[in-house]
Coordinates of C-alpha atoms in Angstrom, one line a residue:
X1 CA 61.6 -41.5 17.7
X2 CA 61.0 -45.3 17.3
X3 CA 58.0 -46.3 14.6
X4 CA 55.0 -45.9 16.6
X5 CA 51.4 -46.9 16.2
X6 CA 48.7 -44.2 16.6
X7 CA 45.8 -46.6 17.8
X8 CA 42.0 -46.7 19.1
X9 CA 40.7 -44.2 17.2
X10 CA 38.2 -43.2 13.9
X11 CA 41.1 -41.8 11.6
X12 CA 39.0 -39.8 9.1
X13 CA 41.6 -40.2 5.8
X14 CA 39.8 -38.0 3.3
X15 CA 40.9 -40.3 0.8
X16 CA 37.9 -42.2 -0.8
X17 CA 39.3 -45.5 -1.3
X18 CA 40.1 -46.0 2.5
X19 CA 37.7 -43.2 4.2
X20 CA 38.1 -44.3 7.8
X21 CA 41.2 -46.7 9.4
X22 CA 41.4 -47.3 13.2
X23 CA 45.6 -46.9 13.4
X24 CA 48.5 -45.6 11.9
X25 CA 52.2 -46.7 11.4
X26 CA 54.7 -44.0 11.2
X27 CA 58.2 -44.3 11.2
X28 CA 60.8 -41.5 10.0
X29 CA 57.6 -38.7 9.9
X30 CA 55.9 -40.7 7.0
X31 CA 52.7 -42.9 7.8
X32 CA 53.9 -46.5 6.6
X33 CA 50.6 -48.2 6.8
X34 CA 47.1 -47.9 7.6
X35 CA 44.5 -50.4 9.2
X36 CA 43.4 -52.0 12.3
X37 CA 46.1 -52.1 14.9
X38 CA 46.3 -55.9 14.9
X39 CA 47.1 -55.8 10.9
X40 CA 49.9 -53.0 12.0
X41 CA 50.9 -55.0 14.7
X42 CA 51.6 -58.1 12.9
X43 CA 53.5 -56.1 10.5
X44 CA 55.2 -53.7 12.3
X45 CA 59.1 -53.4 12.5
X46 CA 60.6 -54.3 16.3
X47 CA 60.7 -52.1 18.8
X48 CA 57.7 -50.0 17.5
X49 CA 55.6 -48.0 20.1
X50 CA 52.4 -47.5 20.3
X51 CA 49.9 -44.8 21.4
X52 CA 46.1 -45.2 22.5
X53 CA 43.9 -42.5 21.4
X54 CA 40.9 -43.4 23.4
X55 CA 38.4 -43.7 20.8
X56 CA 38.6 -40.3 19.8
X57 CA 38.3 -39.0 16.4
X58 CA 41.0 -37.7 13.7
X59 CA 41.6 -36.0 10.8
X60 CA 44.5 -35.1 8.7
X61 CA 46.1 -32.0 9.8
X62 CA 44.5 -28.6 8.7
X63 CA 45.8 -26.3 6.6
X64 CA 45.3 -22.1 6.8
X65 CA 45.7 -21.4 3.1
X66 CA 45.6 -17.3 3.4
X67 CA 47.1 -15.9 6.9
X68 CA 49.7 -13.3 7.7
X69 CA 51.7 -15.2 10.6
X70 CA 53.9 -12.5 11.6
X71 CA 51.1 -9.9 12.0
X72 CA 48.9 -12.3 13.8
X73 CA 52.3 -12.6 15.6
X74 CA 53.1 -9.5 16.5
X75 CA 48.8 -8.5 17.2
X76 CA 49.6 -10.9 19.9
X77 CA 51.4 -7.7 21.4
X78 CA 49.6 -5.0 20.2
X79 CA 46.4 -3.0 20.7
X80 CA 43.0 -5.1 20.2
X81 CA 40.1 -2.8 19.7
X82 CA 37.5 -5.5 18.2
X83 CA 35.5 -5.7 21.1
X84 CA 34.4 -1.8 21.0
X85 CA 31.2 -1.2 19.9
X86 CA 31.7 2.6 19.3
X87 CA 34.2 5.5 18.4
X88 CA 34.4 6.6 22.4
X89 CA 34.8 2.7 23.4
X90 CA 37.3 2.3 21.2
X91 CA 39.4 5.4 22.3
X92 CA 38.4 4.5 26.0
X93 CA 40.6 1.4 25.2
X94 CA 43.5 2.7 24.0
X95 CA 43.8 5.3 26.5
X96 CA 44.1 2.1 29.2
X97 CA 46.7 1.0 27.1
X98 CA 48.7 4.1 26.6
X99 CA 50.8 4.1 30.1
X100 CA 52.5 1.2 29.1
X101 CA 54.4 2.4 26.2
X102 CA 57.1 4.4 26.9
X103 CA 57.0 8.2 24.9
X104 CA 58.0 8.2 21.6
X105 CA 57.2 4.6 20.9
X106 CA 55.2 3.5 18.2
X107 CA 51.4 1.7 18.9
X108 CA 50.5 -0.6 16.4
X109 CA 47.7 -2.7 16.2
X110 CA 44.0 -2.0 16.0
X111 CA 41.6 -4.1 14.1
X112 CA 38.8 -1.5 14.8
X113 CA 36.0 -1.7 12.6
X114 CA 33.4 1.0 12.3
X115 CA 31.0 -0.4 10.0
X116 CA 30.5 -2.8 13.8
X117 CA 30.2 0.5 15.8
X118 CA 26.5 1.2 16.6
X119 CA 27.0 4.8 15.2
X120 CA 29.2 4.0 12.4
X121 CA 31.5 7.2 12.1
X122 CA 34.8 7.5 10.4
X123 CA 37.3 7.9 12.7
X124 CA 39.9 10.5 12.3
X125 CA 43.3 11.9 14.4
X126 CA 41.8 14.4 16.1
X127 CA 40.2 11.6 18.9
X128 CA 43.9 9.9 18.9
X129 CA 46.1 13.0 19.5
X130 CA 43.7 13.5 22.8
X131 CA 44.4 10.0 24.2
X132 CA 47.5 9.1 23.0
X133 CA 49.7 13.2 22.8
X134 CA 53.2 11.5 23.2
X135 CA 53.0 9.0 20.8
X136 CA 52.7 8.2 17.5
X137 CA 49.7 5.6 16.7
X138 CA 49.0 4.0 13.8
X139 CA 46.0 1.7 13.7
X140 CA 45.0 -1.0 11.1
X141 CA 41.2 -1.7 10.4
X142 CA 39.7 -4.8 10.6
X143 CA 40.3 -5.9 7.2
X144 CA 43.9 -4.5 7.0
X145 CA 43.3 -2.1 4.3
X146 CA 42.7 1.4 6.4
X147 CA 45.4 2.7 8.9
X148 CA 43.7 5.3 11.4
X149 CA 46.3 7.7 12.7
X150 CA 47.1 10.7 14.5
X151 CA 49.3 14.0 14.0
X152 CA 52.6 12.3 15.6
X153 CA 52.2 9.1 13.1
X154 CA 51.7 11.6 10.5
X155 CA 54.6 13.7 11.0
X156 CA 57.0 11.2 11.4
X157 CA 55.4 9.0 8.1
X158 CA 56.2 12.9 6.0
X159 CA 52.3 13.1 5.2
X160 CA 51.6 17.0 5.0
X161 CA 48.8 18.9 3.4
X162 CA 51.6 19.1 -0.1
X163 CA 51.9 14.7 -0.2
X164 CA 50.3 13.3 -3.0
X165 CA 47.9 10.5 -3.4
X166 CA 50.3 7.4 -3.9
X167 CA 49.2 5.3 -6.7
X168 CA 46.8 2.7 -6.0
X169 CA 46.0 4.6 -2.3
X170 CA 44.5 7.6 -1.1
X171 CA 45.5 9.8 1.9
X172 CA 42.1 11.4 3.0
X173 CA 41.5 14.9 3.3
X174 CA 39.0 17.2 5.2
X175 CA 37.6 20.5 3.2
X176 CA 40.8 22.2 4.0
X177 CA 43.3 19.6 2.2
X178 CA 44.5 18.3 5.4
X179 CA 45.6 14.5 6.2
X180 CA 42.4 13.0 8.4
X181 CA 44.7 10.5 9.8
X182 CA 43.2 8.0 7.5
X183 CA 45.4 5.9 5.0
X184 CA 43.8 3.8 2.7
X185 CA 45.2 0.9 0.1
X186 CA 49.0 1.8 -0.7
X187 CA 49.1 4.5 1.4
X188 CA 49.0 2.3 4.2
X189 CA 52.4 0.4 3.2
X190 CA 54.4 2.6 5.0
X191 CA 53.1 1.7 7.9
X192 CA 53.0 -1.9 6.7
X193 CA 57.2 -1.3 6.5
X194 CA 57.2 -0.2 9.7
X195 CA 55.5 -2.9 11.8
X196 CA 57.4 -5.2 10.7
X197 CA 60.2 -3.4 11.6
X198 CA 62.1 -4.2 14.9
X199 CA 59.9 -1.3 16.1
X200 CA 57.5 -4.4 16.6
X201 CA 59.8 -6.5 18.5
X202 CA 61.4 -9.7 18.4
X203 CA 59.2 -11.4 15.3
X204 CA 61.0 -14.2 15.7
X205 CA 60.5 -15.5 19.3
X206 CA 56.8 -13.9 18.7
X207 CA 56.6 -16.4 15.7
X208 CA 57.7 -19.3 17.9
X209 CA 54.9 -18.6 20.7
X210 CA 52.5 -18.1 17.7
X211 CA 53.1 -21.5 16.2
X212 CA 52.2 -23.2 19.3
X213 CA 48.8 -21.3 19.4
X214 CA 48.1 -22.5 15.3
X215 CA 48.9 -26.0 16.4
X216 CA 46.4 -25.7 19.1
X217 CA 44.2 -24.9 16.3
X218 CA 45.2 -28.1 14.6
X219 CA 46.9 -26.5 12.2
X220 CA 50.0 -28.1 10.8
X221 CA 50.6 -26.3 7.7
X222 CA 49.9 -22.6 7.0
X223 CA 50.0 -20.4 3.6
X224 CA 51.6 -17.9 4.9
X225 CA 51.1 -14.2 3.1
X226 CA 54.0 -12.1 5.2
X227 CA 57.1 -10.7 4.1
X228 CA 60.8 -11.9 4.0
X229 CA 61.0 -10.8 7.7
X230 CA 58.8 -14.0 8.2
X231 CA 60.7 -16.6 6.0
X232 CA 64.0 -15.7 7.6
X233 CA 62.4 -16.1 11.3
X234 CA 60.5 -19.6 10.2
X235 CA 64.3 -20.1 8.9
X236 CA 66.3 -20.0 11.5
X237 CA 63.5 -21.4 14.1
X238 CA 63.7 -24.7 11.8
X239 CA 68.0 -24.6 11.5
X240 CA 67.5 -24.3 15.4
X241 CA 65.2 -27.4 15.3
X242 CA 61.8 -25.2 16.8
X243 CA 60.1 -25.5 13.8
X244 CA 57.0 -27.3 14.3
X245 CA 54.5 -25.6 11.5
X246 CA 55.3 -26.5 8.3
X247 CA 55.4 -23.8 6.1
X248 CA 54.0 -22.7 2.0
X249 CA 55.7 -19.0 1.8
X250 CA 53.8 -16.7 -0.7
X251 CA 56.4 -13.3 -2.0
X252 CA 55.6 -10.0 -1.6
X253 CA 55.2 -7.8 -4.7
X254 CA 57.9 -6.2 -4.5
X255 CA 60.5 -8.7 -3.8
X256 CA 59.5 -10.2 -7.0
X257 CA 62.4 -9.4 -8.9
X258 CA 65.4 -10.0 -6.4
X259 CA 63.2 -14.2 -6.1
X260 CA 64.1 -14.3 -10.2
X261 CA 67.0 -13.2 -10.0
X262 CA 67.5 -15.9 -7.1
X263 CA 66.4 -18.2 -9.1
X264 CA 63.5 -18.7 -7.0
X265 CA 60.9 -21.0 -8.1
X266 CA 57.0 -21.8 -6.7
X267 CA 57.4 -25.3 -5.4
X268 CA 61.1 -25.1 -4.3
X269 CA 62.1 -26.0 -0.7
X270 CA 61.9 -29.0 1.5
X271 CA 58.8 -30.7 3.8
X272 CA 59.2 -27.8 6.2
X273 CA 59.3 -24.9 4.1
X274 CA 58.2 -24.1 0.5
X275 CA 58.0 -20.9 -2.0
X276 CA 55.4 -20.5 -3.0
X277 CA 53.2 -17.5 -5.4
X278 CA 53.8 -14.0 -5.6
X279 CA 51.1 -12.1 -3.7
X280 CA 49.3 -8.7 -6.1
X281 CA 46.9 -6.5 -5.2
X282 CA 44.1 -6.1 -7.8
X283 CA 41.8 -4.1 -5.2
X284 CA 40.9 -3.1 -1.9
X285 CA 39.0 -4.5 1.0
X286 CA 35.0 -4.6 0.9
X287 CA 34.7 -3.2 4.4
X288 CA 36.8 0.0 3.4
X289 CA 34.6 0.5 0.5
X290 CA 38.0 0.1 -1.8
X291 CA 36.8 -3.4 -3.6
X292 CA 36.7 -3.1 -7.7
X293 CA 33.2 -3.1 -8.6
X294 CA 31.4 -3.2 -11.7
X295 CA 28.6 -0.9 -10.0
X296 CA 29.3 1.6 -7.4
X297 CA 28.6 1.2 -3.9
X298 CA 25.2 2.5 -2.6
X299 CA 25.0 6.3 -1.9
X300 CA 27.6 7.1 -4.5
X301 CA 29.7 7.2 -7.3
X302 CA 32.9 5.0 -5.8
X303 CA 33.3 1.8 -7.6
X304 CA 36.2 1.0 -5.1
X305 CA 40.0 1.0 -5.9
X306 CA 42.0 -0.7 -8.9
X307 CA 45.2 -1.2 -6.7
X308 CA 47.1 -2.4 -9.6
X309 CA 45.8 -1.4 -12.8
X310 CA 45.1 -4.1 -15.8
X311 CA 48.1 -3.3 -17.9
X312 CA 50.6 -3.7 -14.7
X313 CA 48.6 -6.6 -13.3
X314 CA 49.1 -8.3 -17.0
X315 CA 52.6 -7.7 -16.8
X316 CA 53.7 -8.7 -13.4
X317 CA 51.6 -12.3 -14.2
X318 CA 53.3 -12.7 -17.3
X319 CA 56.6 -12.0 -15.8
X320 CA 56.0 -14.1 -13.0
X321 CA 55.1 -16.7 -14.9
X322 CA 57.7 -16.7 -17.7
X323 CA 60.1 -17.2 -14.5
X324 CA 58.3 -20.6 -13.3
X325 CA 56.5 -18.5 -10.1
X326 CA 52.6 -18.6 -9.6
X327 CA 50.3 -16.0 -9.0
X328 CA 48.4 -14.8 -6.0
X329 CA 46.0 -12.2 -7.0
X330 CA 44.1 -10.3 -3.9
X331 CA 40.5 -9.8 -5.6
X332 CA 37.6 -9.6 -3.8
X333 CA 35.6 -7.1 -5.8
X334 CA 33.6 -8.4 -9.1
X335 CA 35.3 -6.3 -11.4
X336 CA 38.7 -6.8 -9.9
X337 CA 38.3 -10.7 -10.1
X338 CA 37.0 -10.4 -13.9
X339 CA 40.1 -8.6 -14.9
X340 CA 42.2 -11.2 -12.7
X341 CA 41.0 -13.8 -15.0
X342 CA 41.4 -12.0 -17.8
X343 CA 44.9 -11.6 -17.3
X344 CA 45.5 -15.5 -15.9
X345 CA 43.2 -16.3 -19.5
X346 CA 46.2 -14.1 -21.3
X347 CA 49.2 -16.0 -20.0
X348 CA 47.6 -19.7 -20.3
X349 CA 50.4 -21.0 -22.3
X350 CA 53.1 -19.7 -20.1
X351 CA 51.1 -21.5 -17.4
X352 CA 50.9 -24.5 -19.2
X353 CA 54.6 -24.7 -19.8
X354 CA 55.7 -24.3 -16.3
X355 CA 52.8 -26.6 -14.6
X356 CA 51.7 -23.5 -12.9
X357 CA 48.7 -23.2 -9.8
X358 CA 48.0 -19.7 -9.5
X359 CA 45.3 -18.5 -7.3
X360 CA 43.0 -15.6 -6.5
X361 CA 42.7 -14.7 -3.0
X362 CA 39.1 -14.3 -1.7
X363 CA 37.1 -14.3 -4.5
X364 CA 34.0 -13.0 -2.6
X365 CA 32.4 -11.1 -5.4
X366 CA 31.7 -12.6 -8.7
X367 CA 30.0 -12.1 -11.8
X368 CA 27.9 -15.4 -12.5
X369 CA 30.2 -16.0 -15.6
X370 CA 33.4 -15.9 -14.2
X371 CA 32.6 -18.8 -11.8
X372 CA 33.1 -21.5 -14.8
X373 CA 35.5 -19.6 -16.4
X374 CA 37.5 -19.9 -13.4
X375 CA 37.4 -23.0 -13.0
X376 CA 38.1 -23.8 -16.2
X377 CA 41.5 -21.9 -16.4
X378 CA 42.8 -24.1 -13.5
X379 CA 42.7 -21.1 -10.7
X380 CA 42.6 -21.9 -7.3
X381 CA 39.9 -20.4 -5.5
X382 CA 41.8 -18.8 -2.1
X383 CA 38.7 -18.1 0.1
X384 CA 37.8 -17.3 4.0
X385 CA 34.6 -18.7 4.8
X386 CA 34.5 -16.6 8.0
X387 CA 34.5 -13.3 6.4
X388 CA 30.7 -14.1 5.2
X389 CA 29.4 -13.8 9.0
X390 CA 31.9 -11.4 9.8
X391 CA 30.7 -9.0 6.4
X392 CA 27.3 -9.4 7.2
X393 CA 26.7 -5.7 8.5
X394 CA 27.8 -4.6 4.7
X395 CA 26.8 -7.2 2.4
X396 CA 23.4 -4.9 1.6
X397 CA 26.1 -3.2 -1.0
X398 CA 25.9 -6.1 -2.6
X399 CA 22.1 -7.9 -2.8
X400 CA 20.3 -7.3 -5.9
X401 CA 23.1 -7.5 -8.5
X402 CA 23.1 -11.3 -9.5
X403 CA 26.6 -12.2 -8.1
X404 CA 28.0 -14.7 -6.6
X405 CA 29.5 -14.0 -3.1
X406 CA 31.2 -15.8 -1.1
X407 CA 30.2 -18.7 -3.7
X408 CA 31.5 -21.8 -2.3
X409 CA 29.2 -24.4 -3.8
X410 CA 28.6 -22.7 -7.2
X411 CA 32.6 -22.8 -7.1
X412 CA 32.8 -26.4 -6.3
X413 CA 29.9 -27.1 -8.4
X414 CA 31.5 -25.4 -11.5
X415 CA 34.4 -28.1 -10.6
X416 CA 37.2 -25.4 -9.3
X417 CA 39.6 -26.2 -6.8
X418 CA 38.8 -24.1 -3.0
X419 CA 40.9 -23.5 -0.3
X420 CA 40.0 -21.9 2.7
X421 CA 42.1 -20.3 5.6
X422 CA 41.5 -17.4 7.9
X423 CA 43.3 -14.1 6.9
X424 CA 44.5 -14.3 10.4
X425 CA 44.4 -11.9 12.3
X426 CA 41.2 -10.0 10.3
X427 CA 39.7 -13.1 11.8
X428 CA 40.5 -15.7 14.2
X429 CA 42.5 -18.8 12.7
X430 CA 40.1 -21.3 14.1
X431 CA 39.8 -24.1 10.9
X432 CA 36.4 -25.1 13.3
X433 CA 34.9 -21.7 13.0
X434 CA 35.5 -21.9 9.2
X435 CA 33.9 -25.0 9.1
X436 CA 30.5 -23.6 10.7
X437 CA 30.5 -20.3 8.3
X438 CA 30.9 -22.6 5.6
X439 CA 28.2 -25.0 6.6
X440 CA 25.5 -22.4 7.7
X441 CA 26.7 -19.0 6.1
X442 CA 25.7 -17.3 10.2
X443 CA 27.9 -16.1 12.4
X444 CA 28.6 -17.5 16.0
X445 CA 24.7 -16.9 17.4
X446 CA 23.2 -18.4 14.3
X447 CA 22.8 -14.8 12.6
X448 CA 21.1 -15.0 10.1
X449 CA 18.3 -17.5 10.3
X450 CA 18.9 -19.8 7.8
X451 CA 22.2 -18.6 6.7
X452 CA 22.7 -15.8 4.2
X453 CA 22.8 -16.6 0.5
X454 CA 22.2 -20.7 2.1
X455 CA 22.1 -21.8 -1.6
X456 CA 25.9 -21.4 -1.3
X457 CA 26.4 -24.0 1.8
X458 CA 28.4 -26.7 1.8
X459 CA 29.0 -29.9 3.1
X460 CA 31.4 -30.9 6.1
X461 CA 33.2 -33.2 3.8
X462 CA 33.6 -30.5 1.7
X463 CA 34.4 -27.9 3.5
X464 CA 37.2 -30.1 5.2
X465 CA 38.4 -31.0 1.6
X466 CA 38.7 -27.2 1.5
X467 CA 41.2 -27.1 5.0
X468 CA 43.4 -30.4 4.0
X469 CA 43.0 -31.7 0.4
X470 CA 42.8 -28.4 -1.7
X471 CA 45.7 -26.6 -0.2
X472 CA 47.7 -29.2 -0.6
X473 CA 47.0 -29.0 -4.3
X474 CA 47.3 -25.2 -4.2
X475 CA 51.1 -25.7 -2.8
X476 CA 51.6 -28.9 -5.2
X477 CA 51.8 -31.2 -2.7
X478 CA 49.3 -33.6 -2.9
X479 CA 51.1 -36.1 -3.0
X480 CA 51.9 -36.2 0.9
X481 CA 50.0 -33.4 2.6
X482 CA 45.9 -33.6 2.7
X483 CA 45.0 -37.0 3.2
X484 CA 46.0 -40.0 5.9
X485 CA 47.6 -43.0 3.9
X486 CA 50.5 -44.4 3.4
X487 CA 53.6 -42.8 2.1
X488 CA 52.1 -39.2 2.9
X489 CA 53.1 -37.1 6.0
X490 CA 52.5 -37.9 9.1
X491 CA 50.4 -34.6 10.0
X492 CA 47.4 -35.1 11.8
X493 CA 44.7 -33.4 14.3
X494 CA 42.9 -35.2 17.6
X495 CA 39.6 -33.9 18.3
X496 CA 37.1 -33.9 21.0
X497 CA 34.5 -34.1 19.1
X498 CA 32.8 -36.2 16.8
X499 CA 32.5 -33.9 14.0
X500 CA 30.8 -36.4 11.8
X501 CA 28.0 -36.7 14.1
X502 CA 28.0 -33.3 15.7
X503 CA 25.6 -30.4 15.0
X504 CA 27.3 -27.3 13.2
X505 CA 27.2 -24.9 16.6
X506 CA 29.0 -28.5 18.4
X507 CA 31.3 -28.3 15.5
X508 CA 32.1 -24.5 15.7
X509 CA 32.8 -25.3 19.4
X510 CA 35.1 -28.0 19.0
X511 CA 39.0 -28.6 20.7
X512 CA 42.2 -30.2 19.6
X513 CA 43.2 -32.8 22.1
X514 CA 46.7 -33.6 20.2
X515 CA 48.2 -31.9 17.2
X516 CA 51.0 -34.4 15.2
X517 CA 53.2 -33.0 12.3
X518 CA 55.7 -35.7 11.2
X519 CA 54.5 -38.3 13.1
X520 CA 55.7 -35.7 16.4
X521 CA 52.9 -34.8 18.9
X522 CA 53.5 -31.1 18.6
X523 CA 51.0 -29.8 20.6
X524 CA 49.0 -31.2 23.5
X525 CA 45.6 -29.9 25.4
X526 CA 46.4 -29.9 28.8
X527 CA 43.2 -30.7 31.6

């Protein structure tokens, strides 16, 4: 493509010595200059093209610092049962589903969440085998940490009366020892194993069709927290010259070892595809009840689930580490994130010596303390503004104990870097939604008045920060991703909307006209 001139339109840089240009020179993917488009103009190499935005407004391109591509990918495909409101609603739409599987297949999917149902019963396999008899069904929760499943999924995962607890998961039982069909924590990775199996379908054509639905998001870069099946995909669709996402690729747990002895290192790749961290599991999920608390959760003595326990967490960081690769720790309860920094607080020096970023994902339950001590050790703050709307039904668990949660602005306040993204698909990977939770702290219908916990709203400036600037930091490159100047990528989002002067529900509600990833318009808005 010839250099081209993006003109006509209130480029919003995020960098504060040129906040707002009206054009932009690219050439070879890279923005060359910035300025008016006469200055360009005047300066611009022969046989550049130019392209009239119409006045409309633009921002660099977003980033999704926490989402899982290929199962967003592959949900695409599968069964959706957020909308029900109940237990029968929710088996009422799977049994519409069932005919079109053939028998014996697998159904994947769910996303049900009962704490949402207006009687809020724990479902077990007993409602599944009656809809679903020739199948087996395996069903993740809403927040990914619960599989619901019936007798055929069961039997064919080897889960009888006689299988243990794994470590770090719990198969539930009723009063007669029997498997419930629920799997919580590590006892769901089985299933995990299997869905991303070919049992799933074609990930990579699914990934392709999936891309195009992020850059209609105006997303141009996403963290992505998949397995290996995912960077192999995003592989091959960028050798095949499809690949129009760039891509920061956190490890999985247990491929740590074969990445060392790779020679795998966080930072390593090219423009289009990066290692990145290696993803543990201090706890559970907040909406299963398996987040590491200090105090138990109301109406009993469960303090939630230490999914890795101190001594392994330690090591694993330390090992990691010592071989030049970052951390991501999952931590969302407050206990589970204090012992996340103490480990992170144990391995400084190695850190240090390697020029480290490591990160805690979610960080929605703090003890007051931690929040300066977190900054202070460097950690990246991973967080997903939209769970805060989305947890409302169950944040009652936490009022009254002096944390923070969901603590954006005592964060930022305390000076820590935070990055925000989805966890796509627990929620929808809309970087505009995000913006409104972190704005207002309500939901899509203003729920609650006021915003809950509003002392911890931020800014729009902020929170974009938190979608361009502060992931590219998290990935270590800040030096061309997050900002609109020169010598940085030419990645950028086209909006419909005057965000700047738009009311947070205008915001929540806006569209992407174009979507641009080296200096390419990748995606378009048709109508």
């Amino acid at each position: 493509m010839p250099p081209t001139i993006y003109a006509n339109a209130a480029f919003h840089t995020l960098d504060p010595r040129q906040p707002r240009v009206d054009a932009l020179l690219v050439d070879d993917g890279l923005i060359t200059a910035t300025g008016s488009y006469d200055e360009l103009r005047a300066h611009a190499p022969a046989g550049t093209e130019s392209v009239d935005l119409e006045g409309a407004v633009a921002i660099p391109g977003l980033t999704d610092a926490h989402i899982h591509t290929a199962s967003l990918a592959r949900s695409r495909h599968e069964v959706d049962l957020r909308p029900a409101g109940s237990l029968e609603e929710a088996l009422a739409g799977l049994a519409a589903l069932e005919p079109r599987y053939r028998e014996g297949d697998w159904i994947f999917g769910g996303w049900w969440d009962f704490n949402k149902w207006r009687i809020p019963v724990q479902p077990d396999r007993t409602g599944l085998d009656a809809v679903c008899p020739r199948n087996p069904v395996a069903l993740t929760s809403a927040d990914g940490h619960t599989v619901w499943a019936n007798s055929h999924a069961l039997r064919e995962l080897g889960i009888t009366a006689a299988t243990p607890d794994p470590a770090g998961g719990e198969i539930v039982r009723d009063e007669h020892g029997d498997a419930t069909g629920i799997l919580r924590e590590s006892a769901v990775y089985p299933v995990r194993k299997l869905a991303a199996s070919g049992a799933s379908g074609n990930l990579l054509e699914q990934l392709e069709e999936t891309q195009q639905y992020l850059l209609s998001m105006g997303l141009t870069t996403v963290h992505d927290i998949d397995g290996p099946d995912a960077l192999d995909a995003y592989s091959r669709l960028l050798d095949q010259g499809r690949l129009d996402l760039r891509l920061h690729k956190l490890l999985a747990q247990d491929d740590l070892n074969a990445a060392i002895r790779a020679g795998i290192r966080t930072g390593q790749g090219d423009a289009w595809i990066r290692h990145g961290a290696v993803k543990i599991f201090a706890d559970g999920a907040a909406g299963s009840h398996t987040c590491h608390m200090s105090e138990p959760f109301p109406g009993g003595g469960n303090h939630g689930m230490e999914v890795t326990a101190y001594p392994e967490l330690l090591s694993l960081a330390r090992k990691a580490a010592t071989a030049g690769i970052a951390v991501a720790v999952h931590a969302i309860g407050d206990r589970a994130n204090h012992l996340v920094l103490d480990a992170l607080a144990e391995i400084r020096g190695t850190t240090r010596e390697h020029g480290l970023r490591h990160r805690i994902e979610h960080a929605q339950f703090m003890q007051r303390a931690d929040v300066p001590r977190l900054a202070g050790l460097g950690v990246v703050a991973s967080m997903q503004p939209q769970h805060c709307p989305s947890d409302l039904p169950i944040l009652g668990m936490v009022e009254g104990r002096g944390l923070a949660s969901y603590a954006w602005r005592s964060l930022l306040d305390a000076g820590a870097t935070v990055a925000f993204g989805s966890d796509s698909p627990v929620e929808v990977p809309n970087p505009f939604h995000g913006l409104h939770a972190a704005m207002t702290r309500t939901n899509g219908a203003g729920e609650p008045d006021g915003g809950w916990e509003p002392r911890e709203r931020i800014s729009l400036l902020e929170a974009l920060n938190a979608y361009c600037v502060a992931p590219a930091y998290a990935s270590g490159e800040e030096d061309s991703k997050g900002r609109l100047r020169a010598g940085m990528l030419a990645d950028f989002t086209v909006l419909d909307t005057d965000i700047f002067t738009a009311s947070p529900a205008e915001i929540r509600e806006t569209q992407v006209r174009l979507t641009v990833t080296g200096g390419l318009v990748r995606y378009r808005r048709e109508g």
